[in-house]
mmCIF file of C-alpha atoms and ligand atoms in Angstrom:
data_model
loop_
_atom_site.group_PDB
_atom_site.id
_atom_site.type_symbol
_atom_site.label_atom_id
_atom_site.label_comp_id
_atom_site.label_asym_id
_atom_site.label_seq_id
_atom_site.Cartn_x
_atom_site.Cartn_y
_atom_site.Cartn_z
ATOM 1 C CA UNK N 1 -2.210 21.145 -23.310
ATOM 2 C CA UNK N 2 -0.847 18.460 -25.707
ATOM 3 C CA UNK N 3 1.366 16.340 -23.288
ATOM 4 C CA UNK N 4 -0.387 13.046 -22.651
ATOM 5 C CA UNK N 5 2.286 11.233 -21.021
ATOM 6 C CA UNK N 6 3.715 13.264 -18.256
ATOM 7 C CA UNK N 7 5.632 11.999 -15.386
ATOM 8 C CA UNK N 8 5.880 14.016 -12.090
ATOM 9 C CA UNK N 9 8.504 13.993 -9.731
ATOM 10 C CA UNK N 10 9.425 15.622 -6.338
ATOM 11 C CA UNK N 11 10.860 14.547 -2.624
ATOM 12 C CA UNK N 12 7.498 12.831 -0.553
ATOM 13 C CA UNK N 13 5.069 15.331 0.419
ATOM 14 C CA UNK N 14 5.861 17.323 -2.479
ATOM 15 C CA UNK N 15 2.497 17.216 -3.660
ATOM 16 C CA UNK N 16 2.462 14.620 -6.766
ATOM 17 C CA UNK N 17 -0.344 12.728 -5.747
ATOM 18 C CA UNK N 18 -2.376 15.349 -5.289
ATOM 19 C CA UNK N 19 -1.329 16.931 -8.749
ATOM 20 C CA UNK N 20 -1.302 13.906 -10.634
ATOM 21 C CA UNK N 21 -5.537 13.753 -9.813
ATOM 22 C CA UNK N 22 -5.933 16.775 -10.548
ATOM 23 C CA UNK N 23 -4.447 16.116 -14.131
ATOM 24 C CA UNK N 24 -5.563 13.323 -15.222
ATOM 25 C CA UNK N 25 -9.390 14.239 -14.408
ATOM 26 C CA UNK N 26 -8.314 17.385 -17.109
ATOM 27 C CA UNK N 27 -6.500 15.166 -19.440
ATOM 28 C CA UNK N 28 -9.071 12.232 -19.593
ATOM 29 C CA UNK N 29 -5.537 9.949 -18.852
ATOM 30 C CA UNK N 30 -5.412 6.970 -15.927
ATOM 31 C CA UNK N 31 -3.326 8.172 -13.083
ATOM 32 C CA UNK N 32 -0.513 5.578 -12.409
ATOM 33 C CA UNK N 33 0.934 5.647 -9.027
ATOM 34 C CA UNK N 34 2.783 2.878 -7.789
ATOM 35 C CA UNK N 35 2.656 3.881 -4.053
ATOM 36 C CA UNK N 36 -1.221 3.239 -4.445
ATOM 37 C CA UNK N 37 -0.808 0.481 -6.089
ATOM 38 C CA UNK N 38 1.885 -1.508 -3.338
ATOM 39 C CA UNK N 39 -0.442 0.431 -0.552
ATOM 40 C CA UNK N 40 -3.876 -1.870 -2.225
ATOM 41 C CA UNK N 41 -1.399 -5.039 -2.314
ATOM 42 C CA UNK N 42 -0.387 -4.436 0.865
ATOM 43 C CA UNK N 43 -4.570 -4.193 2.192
ATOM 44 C CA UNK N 44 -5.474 -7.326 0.121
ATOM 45 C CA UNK N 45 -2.889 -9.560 1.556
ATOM 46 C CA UNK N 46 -0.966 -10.187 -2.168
ATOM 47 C CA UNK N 47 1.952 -12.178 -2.012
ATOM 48 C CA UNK N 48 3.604 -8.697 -3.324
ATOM 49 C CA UNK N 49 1.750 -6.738 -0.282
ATOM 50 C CA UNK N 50 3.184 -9.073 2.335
ATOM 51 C CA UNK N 51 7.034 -8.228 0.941
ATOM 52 C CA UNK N 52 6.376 -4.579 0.337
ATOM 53 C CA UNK N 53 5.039 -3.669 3.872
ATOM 54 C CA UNK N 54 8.088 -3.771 5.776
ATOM 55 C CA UNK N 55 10.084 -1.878 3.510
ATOM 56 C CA UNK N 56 7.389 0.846 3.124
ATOM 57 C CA UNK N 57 6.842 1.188 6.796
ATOM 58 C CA UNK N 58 10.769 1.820 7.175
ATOM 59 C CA UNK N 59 10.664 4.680 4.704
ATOM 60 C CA UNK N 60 12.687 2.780 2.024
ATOM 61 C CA UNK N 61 12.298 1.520 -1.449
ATOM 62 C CA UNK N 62 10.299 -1.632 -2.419
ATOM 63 C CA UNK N 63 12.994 -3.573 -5.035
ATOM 64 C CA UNK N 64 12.748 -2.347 -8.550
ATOM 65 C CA UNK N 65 12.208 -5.686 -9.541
ATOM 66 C CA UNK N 66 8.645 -5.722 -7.806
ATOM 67 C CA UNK N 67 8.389 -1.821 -8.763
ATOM 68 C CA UNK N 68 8.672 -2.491 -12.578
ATOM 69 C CA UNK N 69 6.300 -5.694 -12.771
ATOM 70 C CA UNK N 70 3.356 -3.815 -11.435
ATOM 71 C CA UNK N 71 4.489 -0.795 -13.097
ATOM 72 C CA UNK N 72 4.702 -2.823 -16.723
ATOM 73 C CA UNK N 73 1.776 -4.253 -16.245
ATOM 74 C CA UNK N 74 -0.049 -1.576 -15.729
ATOM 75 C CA UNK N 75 1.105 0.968 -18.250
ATOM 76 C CA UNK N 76 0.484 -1.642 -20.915
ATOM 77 C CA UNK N 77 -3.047 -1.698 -20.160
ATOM 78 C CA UNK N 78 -4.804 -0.718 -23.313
ATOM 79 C CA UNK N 79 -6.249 2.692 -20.938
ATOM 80 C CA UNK N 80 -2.841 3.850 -21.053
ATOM 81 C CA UNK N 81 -2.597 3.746 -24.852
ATOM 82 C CA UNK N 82 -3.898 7.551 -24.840
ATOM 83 C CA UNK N 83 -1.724 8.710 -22.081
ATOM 84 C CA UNK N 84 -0.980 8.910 -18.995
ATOM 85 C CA UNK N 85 0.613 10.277 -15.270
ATOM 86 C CA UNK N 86 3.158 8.353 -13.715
ATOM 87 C CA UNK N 87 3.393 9.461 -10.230
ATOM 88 C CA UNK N 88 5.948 8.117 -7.568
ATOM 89 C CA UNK N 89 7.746 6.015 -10.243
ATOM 90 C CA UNK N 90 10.550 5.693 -11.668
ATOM 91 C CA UNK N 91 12.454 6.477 -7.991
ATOM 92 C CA UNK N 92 15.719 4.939 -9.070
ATOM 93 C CA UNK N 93 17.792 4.529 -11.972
ATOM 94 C CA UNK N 94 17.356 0.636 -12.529
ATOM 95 C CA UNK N 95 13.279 1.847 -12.733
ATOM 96 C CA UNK N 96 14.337 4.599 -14.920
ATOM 97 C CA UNK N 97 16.383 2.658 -17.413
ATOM 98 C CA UNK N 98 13.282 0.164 -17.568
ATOM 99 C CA UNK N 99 10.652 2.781 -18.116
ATOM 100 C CA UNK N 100 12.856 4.515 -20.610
ATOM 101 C CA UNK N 101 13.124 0.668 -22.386
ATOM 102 C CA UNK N 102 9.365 0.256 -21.820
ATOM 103 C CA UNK N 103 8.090 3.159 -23.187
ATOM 104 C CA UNK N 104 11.270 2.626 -26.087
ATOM 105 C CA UNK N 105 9.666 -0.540 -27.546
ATOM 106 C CA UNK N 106 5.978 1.215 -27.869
ATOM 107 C CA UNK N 107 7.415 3.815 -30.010
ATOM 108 C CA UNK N 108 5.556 6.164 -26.813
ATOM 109 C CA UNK N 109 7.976 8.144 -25.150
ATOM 110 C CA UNK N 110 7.457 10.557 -22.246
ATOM 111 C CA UNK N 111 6.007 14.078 -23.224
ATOM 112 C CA UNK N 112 6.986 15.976 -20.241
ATOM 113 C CA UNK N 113 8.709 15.675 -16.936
ATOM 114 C CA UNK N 114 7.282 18.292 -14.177
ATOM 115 C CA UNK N 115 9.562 18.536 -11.036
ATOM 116 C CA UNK N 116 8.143 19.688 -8.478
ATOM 117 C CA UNK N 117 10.250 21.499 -5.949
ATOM 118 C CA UNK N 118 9.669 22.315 -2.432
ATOM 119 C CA UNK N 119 11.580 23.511 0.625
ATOM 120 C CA UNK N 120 11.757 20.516 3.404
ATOM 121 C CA UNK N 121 10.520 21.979 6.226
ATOM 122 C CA UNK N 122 7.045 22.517 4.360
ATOM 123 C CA UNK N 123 6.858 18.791 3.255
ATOM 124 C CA UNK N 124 7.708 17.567 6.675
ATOM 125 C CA UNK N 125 4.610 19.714 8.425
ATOM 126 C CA UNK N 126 2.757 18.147 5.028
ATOM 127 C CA UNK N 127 3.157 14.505 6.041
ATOM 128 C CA UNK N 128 3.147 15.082 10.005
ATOM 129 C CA UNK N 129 -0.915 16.712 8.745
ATOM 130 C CA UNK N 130 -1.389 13.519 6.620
ATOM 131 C CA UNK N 131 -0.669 11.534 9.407
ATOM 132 C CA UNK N 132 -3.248 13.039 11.679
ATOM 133 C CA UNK N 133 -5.962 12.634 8.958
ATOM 134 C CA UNK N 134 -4.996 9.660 6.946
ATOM 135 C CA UNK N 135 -2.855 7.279 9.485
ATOM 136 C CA UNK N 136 -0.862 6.007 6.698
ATOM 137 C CA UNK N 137 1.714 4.190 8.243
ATOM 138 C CA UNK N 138 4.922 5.054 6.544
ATOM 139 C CA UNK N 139 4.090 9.107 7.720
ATOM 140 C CA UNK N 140 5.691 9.032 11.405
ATOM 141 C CA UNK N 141 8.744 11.878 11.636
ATOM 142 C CA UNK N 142 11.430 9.260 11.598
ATOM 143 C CA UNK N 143 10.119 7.270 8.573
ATOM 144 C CA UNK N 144 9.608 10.688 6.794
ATOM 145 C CA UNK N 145 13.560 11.503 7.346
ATOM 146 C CA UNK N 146 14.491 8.259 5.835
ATOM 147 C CA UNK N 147 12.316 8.859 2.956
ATOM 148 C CA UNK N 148 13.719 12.120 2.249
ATOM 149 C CA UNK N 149 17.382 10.701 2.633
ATOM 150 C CA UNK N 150 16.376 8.036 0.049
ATOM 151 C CA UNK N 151 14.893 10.878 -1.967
ATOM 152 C CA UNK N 152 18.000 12.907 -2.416
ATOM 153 C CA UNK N 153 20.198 9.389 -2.543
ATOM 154 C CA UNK N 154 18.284 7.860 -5.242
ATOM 155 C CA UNK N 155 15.542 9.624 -6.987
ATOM 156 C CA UNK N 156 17.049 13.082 -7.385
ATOM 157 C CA UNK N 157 19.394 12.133 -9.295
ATOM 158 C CA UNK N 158 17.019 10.781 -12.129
ATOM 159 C CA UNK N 159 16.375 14.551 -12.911
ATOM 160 C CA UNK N 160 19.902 14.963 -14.590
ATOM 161 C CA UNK N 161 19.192 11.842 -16.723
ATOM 162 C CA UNK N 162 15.401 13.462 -17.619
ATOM 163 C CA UNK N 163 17.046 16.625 -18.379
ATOM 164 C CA UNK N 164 19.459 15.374 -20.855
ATOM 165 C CA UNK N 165 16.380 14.232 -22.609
ATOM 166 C CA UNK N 166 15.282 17.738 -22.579
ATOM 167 C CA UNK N 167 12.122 17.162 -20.947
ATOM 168 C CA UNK N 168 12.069 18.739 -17.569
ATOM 169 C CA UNK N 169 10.030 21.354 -16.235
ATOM 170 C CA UNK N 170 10.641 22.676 -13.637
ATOM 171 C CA UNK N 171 7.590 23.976 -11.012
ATOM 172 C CA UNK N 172 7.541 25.307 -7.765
ATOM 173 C CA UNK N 173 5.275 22.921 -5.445
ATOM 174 C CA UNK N 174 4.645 26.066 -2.715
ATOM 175 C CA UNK N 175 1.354 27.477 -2.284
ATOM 176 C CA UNK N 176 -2.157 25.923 -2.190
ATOM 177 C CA UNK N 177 -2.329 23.152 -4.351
ATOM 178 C CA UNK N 178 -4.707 25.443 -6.380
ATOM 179 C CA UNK N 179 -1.830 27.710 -6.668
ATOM 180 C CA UNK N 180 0.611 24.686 -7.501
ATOM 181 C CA UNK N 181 -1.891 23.360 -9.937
ATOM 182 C CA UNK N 182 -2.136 26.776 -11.971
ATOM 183 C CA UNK N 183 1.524 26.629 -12.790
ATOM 184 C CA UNK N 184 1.832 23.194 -14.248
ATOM 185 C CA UNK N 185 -0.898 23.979 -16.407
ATOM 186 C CA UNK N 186 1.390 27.408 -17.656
ATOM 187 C CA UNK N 187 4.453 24.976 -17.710
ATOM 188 C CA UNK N 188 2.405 22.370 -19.975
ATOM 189 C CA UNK N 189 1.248 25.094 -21.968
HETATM 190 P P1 B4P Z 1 4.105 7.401 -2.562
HETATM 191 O O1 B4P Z 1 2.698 6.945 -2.446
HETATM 192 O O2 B4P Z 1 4.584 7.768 -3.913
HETATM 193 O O3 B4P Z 1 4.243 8.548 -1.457
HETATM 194 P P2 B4P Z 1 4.844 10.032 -1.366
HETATM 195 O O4 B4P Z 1 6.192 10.151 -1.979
HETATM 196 O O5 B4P Z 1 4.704 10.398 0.061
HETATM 197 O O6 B4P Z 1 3.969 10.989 -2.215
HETATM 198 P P3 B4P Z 1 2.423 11.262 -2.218
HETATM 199 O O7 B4P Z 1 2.066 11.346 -3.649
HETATM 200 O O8 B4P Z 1 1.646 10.315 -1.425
HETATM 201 O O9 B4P Z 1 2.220 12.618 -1.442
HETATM 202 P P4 B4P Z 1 1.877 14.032 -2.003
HETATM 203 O O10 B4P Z 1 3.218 14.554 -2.292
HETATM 204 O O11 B4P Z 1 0.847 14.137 -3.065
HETATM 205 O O12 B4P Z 1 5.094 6.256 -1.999
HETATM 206 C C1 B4P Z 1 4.945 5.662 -0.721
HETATM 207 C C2 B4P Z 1 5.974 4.524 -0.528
HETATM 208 O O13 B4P Z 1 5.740 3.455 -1.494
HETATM 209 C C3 B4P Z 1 7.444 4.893 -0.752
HETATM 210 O O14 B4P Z 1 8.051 5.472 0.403
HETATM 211 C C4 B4P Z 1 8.045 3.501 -1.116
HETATM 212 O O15 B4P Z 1 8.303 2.706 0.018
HETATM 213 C C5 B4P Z 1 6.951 2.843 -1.933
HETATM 214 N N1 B4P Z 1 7.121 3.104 -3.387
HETATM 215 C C6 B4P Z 1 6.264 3.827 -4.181
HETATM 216 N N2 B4P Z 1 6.735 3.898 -5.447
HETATM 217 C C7 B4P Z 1 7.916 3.193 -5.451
HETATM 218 C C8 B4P Z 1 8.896 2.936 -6.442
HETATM 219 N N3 B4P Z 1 8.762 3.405 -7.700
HETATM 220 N N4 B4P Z 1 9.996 2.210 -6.091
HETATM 221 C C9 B4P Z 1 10.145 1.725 -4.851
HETATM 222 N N5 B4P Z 1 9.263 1.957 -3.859
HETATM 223 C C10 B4P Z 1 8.160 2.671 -4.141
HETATM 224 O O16 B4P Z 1 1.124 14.747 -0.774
HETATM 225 C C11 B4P Z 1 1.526 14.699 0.567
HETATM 226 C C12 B4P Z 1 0.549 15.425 1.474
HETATM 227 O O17 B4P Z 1 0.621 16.824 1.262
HETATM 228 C C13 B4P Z 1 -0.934 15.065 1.276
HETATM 229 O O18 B4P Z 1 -1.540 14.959 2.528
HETATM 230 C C14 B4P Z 1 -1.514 16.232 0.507
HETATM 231 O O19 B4P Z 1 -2.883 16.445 0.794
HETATM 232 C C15 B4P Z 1 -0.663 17.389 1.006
HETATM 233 N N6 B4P Z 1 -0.480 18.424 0.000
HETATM 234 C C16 B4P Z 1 -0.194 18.229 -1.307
HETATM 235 N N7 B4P Z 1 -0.049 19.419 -1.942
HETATM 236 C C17 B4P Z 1 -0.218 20.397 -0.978
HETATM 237 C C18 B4P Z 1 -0.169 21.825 -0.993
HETATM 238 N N8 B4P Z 1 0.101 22.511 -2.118
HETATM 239 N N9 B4P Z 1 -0.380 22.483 0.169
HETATM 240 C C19 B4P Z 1 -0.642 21.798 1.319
HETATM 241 N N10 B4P Z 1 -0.708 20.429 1.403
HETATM 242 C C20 B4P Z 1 -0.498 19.744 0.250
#
Protein backbone atom coordinates (compact mmCIF):
# COMPACT_ATOMS: atom_id res chain seq x y z
CA UNK A 1 0.00 0.00 0.00
CA UNK A 2 2.00 3.17 -0.86
CA UNK A 3 -0.70 5.94 -0.32
CA UNK A 4 0.15 7.82 2.86
CA UNK A 5 -2.13 10.62 2.54
CA UNK A 6 -5.57 9.40 1.83
CA UNK A 7 -8.69 11.25 2.40
CA UNK A 8 -12.07 9.41 2.82
CA UNK A 9 -15.30 10.60 2.02
CA UNK A 10 -18.99 9.42 2.18
CA UNK A 11 -22.67 10.80 3.41
CA UNK A 12 -22.67 10.40 7.69
CA UNK A 13 -22.92 6.95 8.75
CA UNK A 14 -21.11 5.86 5.82
CA UNK A 15 -18.56 4.32 7.79
CA UNK A 16 -15.33 6.75 7.58
CA UNK A 17 -14.62 6.87 11.04
CA UNK A 18 -14.62 3.55 11.50
CA UNK A 19 -12.35 2.98 8.32
CA UNK A 20 -10.14 5.73 8.85
CA UNK A 21 -8.95 3.64 12.43
CA UNK A 22 -8.70 0.90 10.92
CA UNK A 23 -6.10 2.49 8.44
CA UNK A 24 -4.12 4.39 10.08
CA UNK A 25 -3.30 1.59 12.85
CA UNK A 26 -2.01 -0.36 9.26
CA UNK A 27 -0.35 2.64 7.87
CA UNK A 28 1.48 3.86 11.10
CA UNK A 29 -0.31 7.56 9.95
CA UNK A 30 -2.36 9.96 12.68
CA UNK A 31 -6.01 9.79 11.93
CA UNK A 32 -7.36 13.40 11.42
CA UNK A 33 -10.97 13.83 11.94
CA UNK A 34 -12.36 17.05 12.49
CA UNK A 35 -15.76 15.85 13.89
CA UNK A 36 -13.58 14.45 16.86
CA UNK A 37 -11.80 17.14 17.10
CA UNK A 38 -15.03 20.02 17.38
CA UNK A 39 -16.80 16.96 19.50
CA UNK A 40 -13.38 17.31 22.33
CA UNK A 41 -13.80 21.29 21.99
CA UNK A 42 -17.15 21.06 22.47
CA UNK A 43 -16.50 18.61 26.06
CA UNK A 44 -13.69 20.99 27.25
CA UNK A 45 -15.67 24.12 27.10
CA UNK A 46 -13.14 25.91 24.21
CA UNK A 47 -14.20 29.10 23.09
CA UNK A 48 -14.44 27.05 19.58
CA UNK A 49 -16.65 24.20 21.45
CA UNK A 50 -19.14 26.74 22.77
CA UNK A 51 -19.79 28.09 18.86
CA UNK A 52 -19.66 24.67 17.31
CA UNK A 53 -22.33 22.95 19.54
CA UNK A 54 -25.33 24.45 18.25
CA UNK A 55 -24.59 24.02 14.79
CA UNK A 56 -23.57 20.34 15.28
CA UNK A 57 -26.61 19.49 17.27
CA UNK A 58 -28.81 20.93 14.26
CA UNK A 59 -27.14 18.61 11.78
CA UNK A 60 -25.33 21.47 9.93
CA UNK A 61 -21.88 22.61 9.16
CA UNK A 62 -19.54 24.36 11.69
CA UNK A 63 -18.08 27.59 9.39
CA UNK A 64 -15.12 26.67 7.30
CA UNK A 65 -13.38 29.33 8.83
CA UNK A 66 -13.32 27.41 12.30
CA UNK A 67 -13.10 24.01 10.16
CA UNK A 68 -9.76 25.01 8.45
CA UNK A 69 -7.93 26.56 11.65
CA UNK A 70 -8.15 23.34 13.55
CA UNK A 71 -7.77 21.46 10.47
CA UNK A 72 -4.30 23.57 9.56
CA UNK A 73 -3.15 23.27 12.63
CA UNK A 74 -3.30 20.01 12.93
CA UNK A 75 -2.09 18.60 9.66
CA UNK A 76 1.02 20.72 10.10
CA UNK A 77 1.93 18.91 13.09
CA UNK A 78 5.29 17.40 12.41
CA UNK A 79 3.21 13.57 12.97
CA UNK A 80 1.57 14.33 9.85
CA UNK A 81 4.81 14.82 7.90
CA UNK A 82 4.66 10.89 7.04
CA UNK A 83 1.06 10.81 6.20
CA UNK A 84 -2.01 10.79 7.03
CA UNK A 85 -6.24 10.16 6.97
CA UNK A 86 -8.37 12.99 6.76
CA UNK A 87 -11.73 11.90 7.72
CA UNK A 88 -14.95 14.16 7.75
CA UNK A 89 -13.00 17.08 6.16
CA UNK A 90 -12.94 18.89 3.58
CA UNK A 91 -17.15 18.92 3.55
CA UNK A 92 -17.37 21.99 1.37
CA UNK A 93 -15.67 23.61 -1.34
CA UNK A 94 -14.25 26.76 0.58
CA UNK A 95 -12.49 23.66 2.91
CA UNK A 96 -11.56 22.00 -0.24
CA UNK A 97 -9.92 24.90 -2.00
CA UNK A 98 -7.94 25.46 1.41
CA UNK A 99 -6.79 21.92 1.82
CA UNK A 100 -5.91 21.74 -1.82
CA UNK A 101 -3.74 25.30 -1.02
CA UNK A 102 -2.49 23.69 2.22
CA UNK A 103 -1.28 20.66 1.11
CA UNK A 104 -0.05 22.95 -2.36
CA UNK A 105 2.54 24.95 -0.35
CA UNK A 106 4.13 21.59 1.37
CA UNK A 107 4.87 20.25 -1.96
CA UNK A 108 2.45 17.06 -0.20
CA UNK A 109 -0.45 16.47 -2.13
CA UNK A 110 -3.22 13.93 -1.53
CA UNK A 111 -2.39 10.24 -2.62
CA UNK A 112 -5.79 8.90 -2.83
CA UNK A 113 -9.40 9.79 -2.37
CA UNK A 114 -11.67 6.62 -1.26
CA UNK A 115 -15.48 7.34 -1.56
CA UNK A 116 -17.31 5.44 0.15
CA UNK A 117 -20.80 4.78 -1.07
CA UNK A 118 -23.78 3.52 0.65
CA UNK A 119 -27.53 3.25 0.12
CA UNK A 120 -29.48 5.70 2.76
CA UNK A 121 -31.68 3.61 4.31
CA UNK A 122 -28.60 1.51 5.72
CA UNK A 123 -26.85 4.69 7.12
CA UNK A 124 -29.99 5.92 8.71
CA UNK A 125 -30.55 2.36 10.80
CA UNK A 126 -26.46 3.01 11.29
CA UNK A 127 -26.84 6.26 13.23
CA UNK A 128 -30.41 5.47 14.85
CA UNK A 129 -27.81 2.09 16.46
CA UNK A 130 -25.14 4.74 17.33
CA UNK A 131 -27.52 6.60 19.08
CA UNK A 132 -28.65 3.83 21.34
CA UNK A 133 -24.99 2.99 22.24
CA UNK A 134 -23.09 6.18 21.99
CA UNK A 135 -25.82 9.13 22.77
CA UNK A 136 -24.02 11.44 20.58
CA UNK A 137 -26.17 14.20 20.30
CA UNK A 138 -26.27 15.22 16.71
CA UNK A 139 -27.70 11.24 15.94
CA UNK A 140 -31.62 11.85 16.55
CA UNK A 141 -33.72 10.95 13.05
CA UNK A 142 -34.38 14.57 12.31
CA UNK A 143 -30.77 15.83 12.79
CA UNK A 144 -29.64 12.77 10.67
CA UNK A 145 -32.03 14.05 7.64
CA UNK A 146 -30.50 17.42 7.79
CA UNK A 147 -27.13 16.00 7.73
CA UNK A 148 -27.75 13.98 4.79
CA UNK A 149 -29.44 17.04 2.96
CA UNK A 150 -26.23 19.00 3.75
CA UNK A 151 -24.34 15.95 2.51
CA UNK A 152 -25.71 15.84 -0.96
CA UNK A 153 -25.91 19.98 -0.95
CA UNK A 154 -22.41 20.51 -0.10
CA UNK A 155 -20.00 17.73 0.24
CA UNK A 156 -20.97 15.57 -2.72
CA UNK A 157 -20.16 17.72 -4.90
CA UNK A 158 -16.37 17.87 -3.85
CA UNK A 159 -16.11 14.37 -5.56
CA UNK A 160 -16.28 15.95 -9.15
CA UNK A 161 -13.51 18.41 -8.15
CA UNK A 162 -11.35 15.16 -6.56
CA UNK A 163 -12.01 13.34 -9.66
CA UNK A 164 -10.68 15.83 -12.01
CA UNK A 165 -7.56 15.36 -10.03
CA UNK A 166 -7.76 11.80 -10.89
CA UNK A 167 -7.68 10.56 -7.51
CA UNK A 168 -10.91 8.93 -6.62
CA UNK A 169 -11.67 5.55 -5.74
CA UNK A 170 -14.47 4.54 -5.58
CA UNK A 171 -15.66 1.67 -2.71
CA UNK A 172 -18.73 0.27 -1.77
CA UNK A 173 -19.31 0.98 2.15
CA UNK A 174 -22.01 -2.24 2.41
CA UNK A 175 -21.20 -5.16 4.36
CA UNK A 176 -19.43 -5.63 7.74
CA UNK A 177 -16.93 -3.18 8.16
CA UNK A 178 -14.53 -6.21 7.85
CA UNK A 179 -15.99 -6.66 4.50
CA UNK A 180 -15.77 -2.76 3.76
CA UNK A 181 -12.27 -2.72 5.08
CA UNK A 182 -11.03 -5.62 2.65
CA UNK A 183 -11.91 -3.57 -0.37
CA UNK A 184 -10.12 -0.36 0.36
CA UNK A 185 -7.17 -2.27 0.96
CA UNK A 186 -7.74 -3.94 -2.96
CA UNK A 187 -8.59 -0.29 -4.08
CA UNK A 188 -5.20 1.06 -2.40
CA UNK A 189 -3.46 -1.72 -3.80
P1 LIG B 1 -18.38 13.47 11.84
O1 LIG B 1 -17.77 13.13 13.15
O2 LIG B 1 -17.48 13.50 10.67
O3 LIG B 1 -19.62 12.47 11.72
P2 LIG B 1 -20.25 11.50 10.61
O4 LIG B 1 -20.33 12.13 9.26
O5 LIG B 1 -21.51 11.01 11.21
O6 LIG B 1 -19.30 10.30 10.39
P3 LIG B 1 -18.66 9.27 11.39
O7 LIG B 1 -17.27 9.13 10.93
O8 LIG B 1 -18.83 9.63 12.80
O9 LIG B 1 -19.51 7.95 11.26
P4 LIG B 1 -19.13 6.61 10.57
O10 LIG B 1 -19.57 6.87 9.19
O11 LIG B 1 -17.76 6.07 10.77
O12 LIG B 1 -19.09 14.91 11.93
C1 LIG B 1 -20.03 15.25 12.94
C2 LIG B 1 -20.44 16.73 12.82
O13 LIG B 1 -19.29 17.60 13.04
C3 LIG B 1 -20.97 17.19 11.45
O14 LIG B 1 -22.36 16.91 11.28
C4 LIG B 1 -20.65 18.71 11.50
O15 LIG B 1 -21.61 19.44 12.24
C5 LIG B 1 -19.33 18.78 12.24
N1 LIG B 1 -18.18 18.75 11.29
C6 LIG B 1 -17.24 17.75 11.20
N2 LIG B 1 -16.35 18.02 10.21
C7 LIG B 1 -16.74 19.23 9.68
C8 LIG B 1 -16.26 20.02 8.61
N3 LIG B 1 -15.19 19.65 7.88
N4 LIG B 1 -16.92 21.18 8.32
C9 LIG B 1 -17.98 21.58 9.03
N5 LIG B 1 -18.50 20.86 10.04
C10 LIG B 1 -17.90 19.70 10.38
O16 LIG B 1 -20.01 5.52 11.36
C11 LIG B 1 -21.35 5.67 11.73
C12 LIG B 1 -21.85 4.48 12.53
O17 LIG B 1 -21.96 3.33 11.71
C13 LIG B 1 -20.95 4.04 13.70
O18 LIG B 1 -21.76 3.73 14.80
C14 LIG B 1 -20.24 2.80 13.20
O19 LIG B 1 -19.93 1.90 14.25
C15 LIG B 1 -21.28 2.21 12.26
N6 LIG B 1 -20.67 1.49 11.15
C16 LIG B 1 -19.62 1.90 10.41
N7 LIG B 1 -19.35 1.00 9.43
C17 LIG B 1 -20.30 0.01 9.54
C18 LIG B 1 -20.58 -1.19 8.81
N8 LIG B 1 -19.85 -1.55 7.75
N9 LIG B 1 -21.63 -1.95 9.20
C19 LIG B 1 -22.39 -1.58 10.27
N10 LIG B 1 -22.18 -0.44 11.02
C20 LIG B 1 -21.13 0.33 10.65
Amino acid sequence: MSARRILILGPPGAGKGTQAARLVEELGVPHVSTGEMLRTAVSAGTEVGKRAKAVMDAGRLVSDEIVIEIAEARLGKPDCAGGFVLDGFPRTAGQAQALDAMLERRSTPLDCCLALTVDVETVVERLLKRAEIEGRSDDTAETIRERMKVYEDQTAPLLEHYRGMGLVREVDGMGSPGDVAGRIGEALG
